[in-house]
mmCIF file of C-alpha atoms in Angstrom:
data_model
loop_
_atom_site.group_PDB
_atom_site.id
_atom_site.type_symbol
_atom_site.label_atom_id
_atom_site.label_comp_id
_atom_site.label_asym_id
_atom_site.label_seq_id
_atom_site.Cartn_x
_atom_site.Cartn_y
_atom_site.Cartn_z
ATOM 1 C CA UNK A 1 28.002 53.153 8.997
ATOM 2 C CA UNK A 2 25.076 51.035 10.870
ATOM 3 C CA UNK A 3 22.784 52.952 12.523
ATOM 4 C CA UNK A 4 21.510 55.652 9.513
ATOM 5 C CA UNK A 5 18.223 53.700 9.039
ATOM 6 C CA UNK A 6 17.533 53.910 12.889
ATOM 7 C CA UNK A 7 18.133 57.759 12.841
ATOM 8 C CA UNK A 8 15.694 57.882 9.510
ATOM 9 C CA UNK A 9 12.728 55.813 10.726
ATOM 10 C CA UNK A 10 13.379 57.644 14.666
ATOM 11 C CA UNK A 11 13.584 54.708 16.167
ATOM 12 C CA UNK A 12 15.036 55.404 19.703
ATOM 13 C CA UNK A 13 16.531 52.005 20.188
ATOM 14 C CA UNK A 14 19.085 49.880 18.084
ATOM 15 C CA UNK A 15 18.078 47.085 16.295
ATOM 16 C CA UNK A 16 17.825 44.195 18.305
ATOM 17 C CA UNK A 17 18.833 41.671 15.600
ATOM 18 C CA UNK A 18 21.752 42.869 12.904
ATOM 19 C CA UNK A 19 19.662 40.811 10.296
ATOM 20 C CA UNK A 20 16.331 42.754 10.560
ATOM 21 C CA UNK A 21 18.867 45.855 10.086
ATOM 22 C CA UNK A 22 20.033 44.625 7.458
ATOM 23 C CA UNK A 23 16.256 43.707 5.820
ATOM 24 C CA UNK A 24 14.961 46.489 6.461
ATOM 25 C CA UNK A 25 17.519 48.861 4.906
ATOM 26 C CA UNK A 26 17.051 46.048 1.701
ATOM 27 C CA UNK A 27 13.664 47.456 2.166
ATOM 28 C CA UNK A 28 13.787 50.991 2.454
ATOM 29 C CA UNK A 29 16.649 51.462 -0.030
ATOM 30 C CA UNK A 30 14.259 49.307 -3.159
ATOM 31 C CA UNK A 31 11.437 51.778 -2.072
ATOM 32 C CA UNK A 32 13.401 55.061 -2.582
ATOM 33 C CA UNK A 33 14.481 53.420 -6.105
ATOM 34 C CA UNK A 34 11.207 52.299 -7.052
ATOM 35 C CA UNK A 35 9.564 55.462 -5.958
ATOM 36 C CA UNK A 36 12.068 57.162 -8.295
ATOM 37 C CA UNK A 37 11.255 54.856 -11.225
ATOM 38 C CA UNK A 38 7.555 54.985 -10.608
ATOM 39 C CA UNK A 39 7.586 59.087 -10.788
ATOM 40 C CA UNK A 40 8.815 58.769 -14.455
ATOM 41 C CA UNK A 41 6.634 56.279 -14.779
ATOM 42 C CA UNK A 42 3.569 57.699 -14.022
ATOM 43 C CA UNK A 43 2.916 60.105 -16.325
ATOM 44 C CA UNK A 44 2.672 57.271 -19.257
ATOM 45 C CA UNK A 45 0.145 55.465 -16.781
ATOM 46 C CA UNK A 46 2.517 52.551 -16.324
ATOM 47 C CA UNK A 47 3.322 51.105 -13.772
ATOM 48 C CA UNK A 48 6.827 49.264 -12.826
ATOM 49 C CA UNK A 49 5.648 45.552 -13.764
ATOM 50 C CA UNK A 50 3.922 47.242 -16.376
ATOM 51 C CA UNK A 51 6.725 48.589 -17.862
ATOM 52 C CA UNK A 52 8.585 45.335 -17.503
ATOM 53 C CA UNK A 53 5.961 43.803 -19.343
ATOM 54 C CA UNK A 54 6.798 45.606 -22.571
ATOM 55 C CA UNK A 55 10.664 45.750 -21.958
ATOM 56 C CA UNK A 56 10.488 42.115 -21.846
ATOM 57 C CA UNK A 57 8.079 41.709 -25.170
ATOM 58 C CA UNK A 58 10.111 44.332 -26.997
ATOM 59 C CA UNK A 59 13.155 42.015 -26.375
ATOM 60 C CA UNK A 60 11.280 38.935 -27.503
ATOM 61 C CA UNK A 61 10.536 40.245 -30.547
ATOM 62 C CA UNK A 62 7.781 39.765 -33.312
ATOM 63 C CA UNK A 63 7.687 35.676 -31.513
ATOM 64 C CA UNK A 64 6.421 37.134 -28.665
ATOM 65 C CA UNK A 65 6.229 35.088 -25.127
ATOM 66 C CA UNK A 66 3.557 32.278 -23.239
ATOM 67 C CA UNK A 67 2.026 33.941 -20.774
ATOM 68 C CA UNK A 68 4.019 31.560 -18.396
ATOM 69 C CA UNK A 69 7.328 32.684 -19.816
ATOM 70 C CA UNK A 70 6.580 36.481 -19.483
ATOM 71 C CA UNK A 71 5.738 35.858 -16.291
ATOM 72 C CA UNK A 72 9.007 33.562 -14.894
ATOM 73 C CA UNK A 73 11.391 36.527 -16.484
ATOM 74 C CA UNK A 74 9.756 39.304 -14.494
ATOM 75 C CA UNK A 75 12.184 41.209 -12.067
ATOM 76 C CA UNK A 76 9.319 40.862 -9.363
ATOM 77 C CA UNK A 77 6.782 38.619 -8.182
ATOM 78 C CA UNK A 78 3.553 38.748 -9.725
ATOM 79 C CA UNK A 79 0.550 36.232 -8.604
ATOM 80 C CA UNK A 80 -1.525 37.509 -11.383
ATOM 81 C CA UNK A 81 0.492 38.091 -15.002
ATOM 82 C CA UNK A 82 -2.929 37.471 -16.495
ATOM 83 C CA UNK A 83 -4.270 40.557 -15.193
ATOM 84 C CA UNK A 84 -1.184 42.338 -15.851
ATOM 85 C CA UNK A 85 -1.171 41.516 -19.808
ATOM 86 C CA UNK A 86 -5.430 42.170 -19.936
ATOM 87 C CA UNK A 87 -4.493 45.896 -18.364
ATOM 88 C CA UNK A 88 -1.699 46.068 -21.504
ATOM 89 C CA UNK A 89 -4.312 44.667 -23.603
ATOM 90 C CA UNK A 90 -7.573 47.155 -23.406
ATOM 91 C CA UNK A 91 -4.806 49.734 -23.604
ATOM 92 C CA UNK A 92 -3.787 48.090 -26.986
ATOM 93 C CA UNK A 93 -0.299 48.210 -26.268
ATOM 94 C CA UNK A 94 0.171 44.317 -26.141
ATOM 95 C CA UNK A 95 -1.659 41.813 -27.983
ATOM 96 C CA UNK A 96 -2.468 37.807 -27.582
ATOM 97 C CA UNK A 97 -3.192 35.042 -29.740
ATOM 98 C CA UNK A 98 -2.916 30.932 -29.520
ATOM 99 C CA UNK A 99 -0.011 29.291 -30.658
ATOM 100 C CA UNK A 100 -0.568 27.633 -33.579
ATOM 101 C CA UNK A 101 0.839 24.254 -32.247
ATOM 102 C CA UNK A 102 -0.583 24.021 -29.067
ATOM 103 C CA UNK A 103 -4.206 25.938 -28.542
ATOM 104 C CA UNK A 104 -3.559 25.792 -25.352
ATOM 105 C CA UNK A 105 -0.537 27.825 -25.011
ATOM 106 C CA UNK A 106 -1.420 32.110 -25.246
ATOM 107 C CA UNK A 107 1.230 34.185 -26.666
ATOM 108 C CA UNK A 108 1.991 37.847 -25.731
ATOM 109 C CA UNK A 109 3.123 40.448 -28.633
ATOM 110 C CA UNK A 110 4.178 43.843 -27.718
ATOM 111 C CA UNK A 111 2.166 46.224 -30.430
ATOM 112 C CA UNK A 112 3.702 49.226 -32.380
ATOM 113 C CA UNK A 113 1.088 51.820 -29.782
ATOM 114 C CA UNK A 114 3.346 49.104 -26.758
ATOM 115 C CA UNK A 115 6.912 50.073 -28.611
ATOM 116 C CA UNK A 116 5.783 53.802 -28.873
ATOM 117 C CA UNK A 117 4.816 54.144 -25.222
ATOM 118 C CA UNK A 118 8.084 53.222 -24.286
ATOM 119 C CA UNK A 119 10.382 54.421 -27.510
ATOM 120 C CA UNK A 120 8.423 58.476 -27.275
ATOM 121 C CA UNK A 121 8.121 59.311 -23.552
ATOM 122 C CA UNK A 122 12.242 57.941 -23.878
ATOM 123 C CA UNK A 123 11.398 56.058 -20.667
ATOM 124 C CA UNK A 124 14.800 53.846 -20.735
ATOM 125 C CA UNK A 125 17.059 57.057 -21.034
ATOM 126 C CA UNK A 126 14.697 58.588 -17.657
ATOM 127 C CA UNK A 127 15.066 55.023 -16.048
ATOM 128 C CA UNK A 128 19.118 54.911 -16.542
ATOM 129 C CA UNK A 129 19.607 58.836 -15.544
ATOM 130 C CA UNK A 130 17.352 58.139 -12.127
ATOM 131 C CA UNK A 131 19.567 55.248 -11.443
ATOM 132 C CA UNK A 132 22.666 56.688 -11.969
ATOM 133 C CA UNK A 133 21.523 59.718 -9.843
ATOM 134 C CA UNK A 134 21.115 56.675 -7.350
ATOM 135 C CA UNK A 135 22.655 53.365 -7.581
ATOM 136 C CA UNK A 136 25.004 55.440 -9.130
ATOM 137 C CA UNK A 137 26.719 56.879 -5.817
ATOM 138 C CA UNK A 138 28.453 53.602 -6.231
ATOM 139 C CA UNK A 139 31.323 52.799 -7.321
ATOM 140 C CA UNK A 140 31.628 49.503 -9.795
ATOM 141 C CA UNK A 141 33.476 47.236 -6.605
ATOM 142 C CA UNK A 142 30.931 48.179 -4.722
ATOM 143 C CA UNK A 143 27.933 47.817 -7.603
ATOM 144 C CA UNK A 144 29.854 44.314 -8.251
ATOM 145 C CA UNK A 145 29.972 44.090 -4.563
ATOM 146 C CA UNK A 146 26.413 44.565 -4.124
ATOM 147 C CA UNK A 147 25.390 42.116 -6.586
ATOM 148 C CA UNK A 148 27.300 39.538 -5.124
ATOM 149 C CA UNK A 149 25.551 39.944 -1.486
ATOM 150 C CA UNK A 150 22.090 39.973 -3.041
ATOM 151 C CA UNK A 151 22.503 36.885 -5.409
ATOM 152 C CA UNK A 152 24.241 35.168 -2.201
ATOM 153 C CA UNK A 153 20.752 36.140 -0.378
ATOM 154 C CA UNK A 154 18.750 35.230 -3.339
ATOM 155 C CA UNK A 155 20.403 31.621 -2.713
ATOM 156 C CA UNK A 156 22.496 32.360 -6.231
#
């Protein structure tokens, strides 16, 4: 079934290399999934690594996370996690202290108004329904299938 993406972006010539195919359909098939995600994410004002943010503090619990931590579990790349957390912060929806044993270390709390953002607007339900309206065209070989080839790339 190569050749789709070539028809979608109108490019009137195949791909000269079968691996920049393949990237760029890697490419173009995250964006239609993240532009999904980000549509029922916008109307809470969040955005995606925003919303990771305070999955990944809800999980951690009252404990919370160093700043370093929260930012090694993200799903993507982010050069600044500081600036993420101080955007979660002036919203009040996550909090940071000093760890009591080390000064030096900051911890990251997800507040109550952080667990209500995501809890009323039911944003996990709306996240799993757009991705089984997606990702879910799959069947599980080919979801197991999938995860295989992009660990494999990942170097996994």
């Amino acid at each position: 079934m190569t050749g789709l993406l070539q028809i979608e972006i109108k490019q009137g010539k195949p791909f000269a290399d079968l691996r920049l195919e393949a990237y760029l359909n890697l490419v173009r098939t995250a964006d239609l999934v993240q532009r999904t995600v980000e549509h029922i994410l916008k109307p809470q004002g969040l955005t995606q690594p925003q919303y990771n943010v305070l999955r990944i503090l809800r999980g951690a619990g009252a404990d919370g996370l160093p700043v370093g931590e929260l930012g090694a579990r993200l799903v993507t790349h982010d050069p600044d996690v500081t600036r993420l957390v101080d955007r979660l912060e002036r919203r009040a929806l996550v909090e940071r202290t000093r760890a009591s044993g080390d000064r030096r270390v900051v911890l990251v709390r997800i507040t109550a108004a952080g667990l209500a953002q995501i809890d009323q607007a039911d944003l996990d339900r709306q996240r799993t329904a757009a991705h089984a309206d997606s990702i879910g065209r799959l069947s599980d070989a080919e979801l197991t299938t999938l995860i295989d080839l992009c660990e494999r790339i990942r170097g996994r």
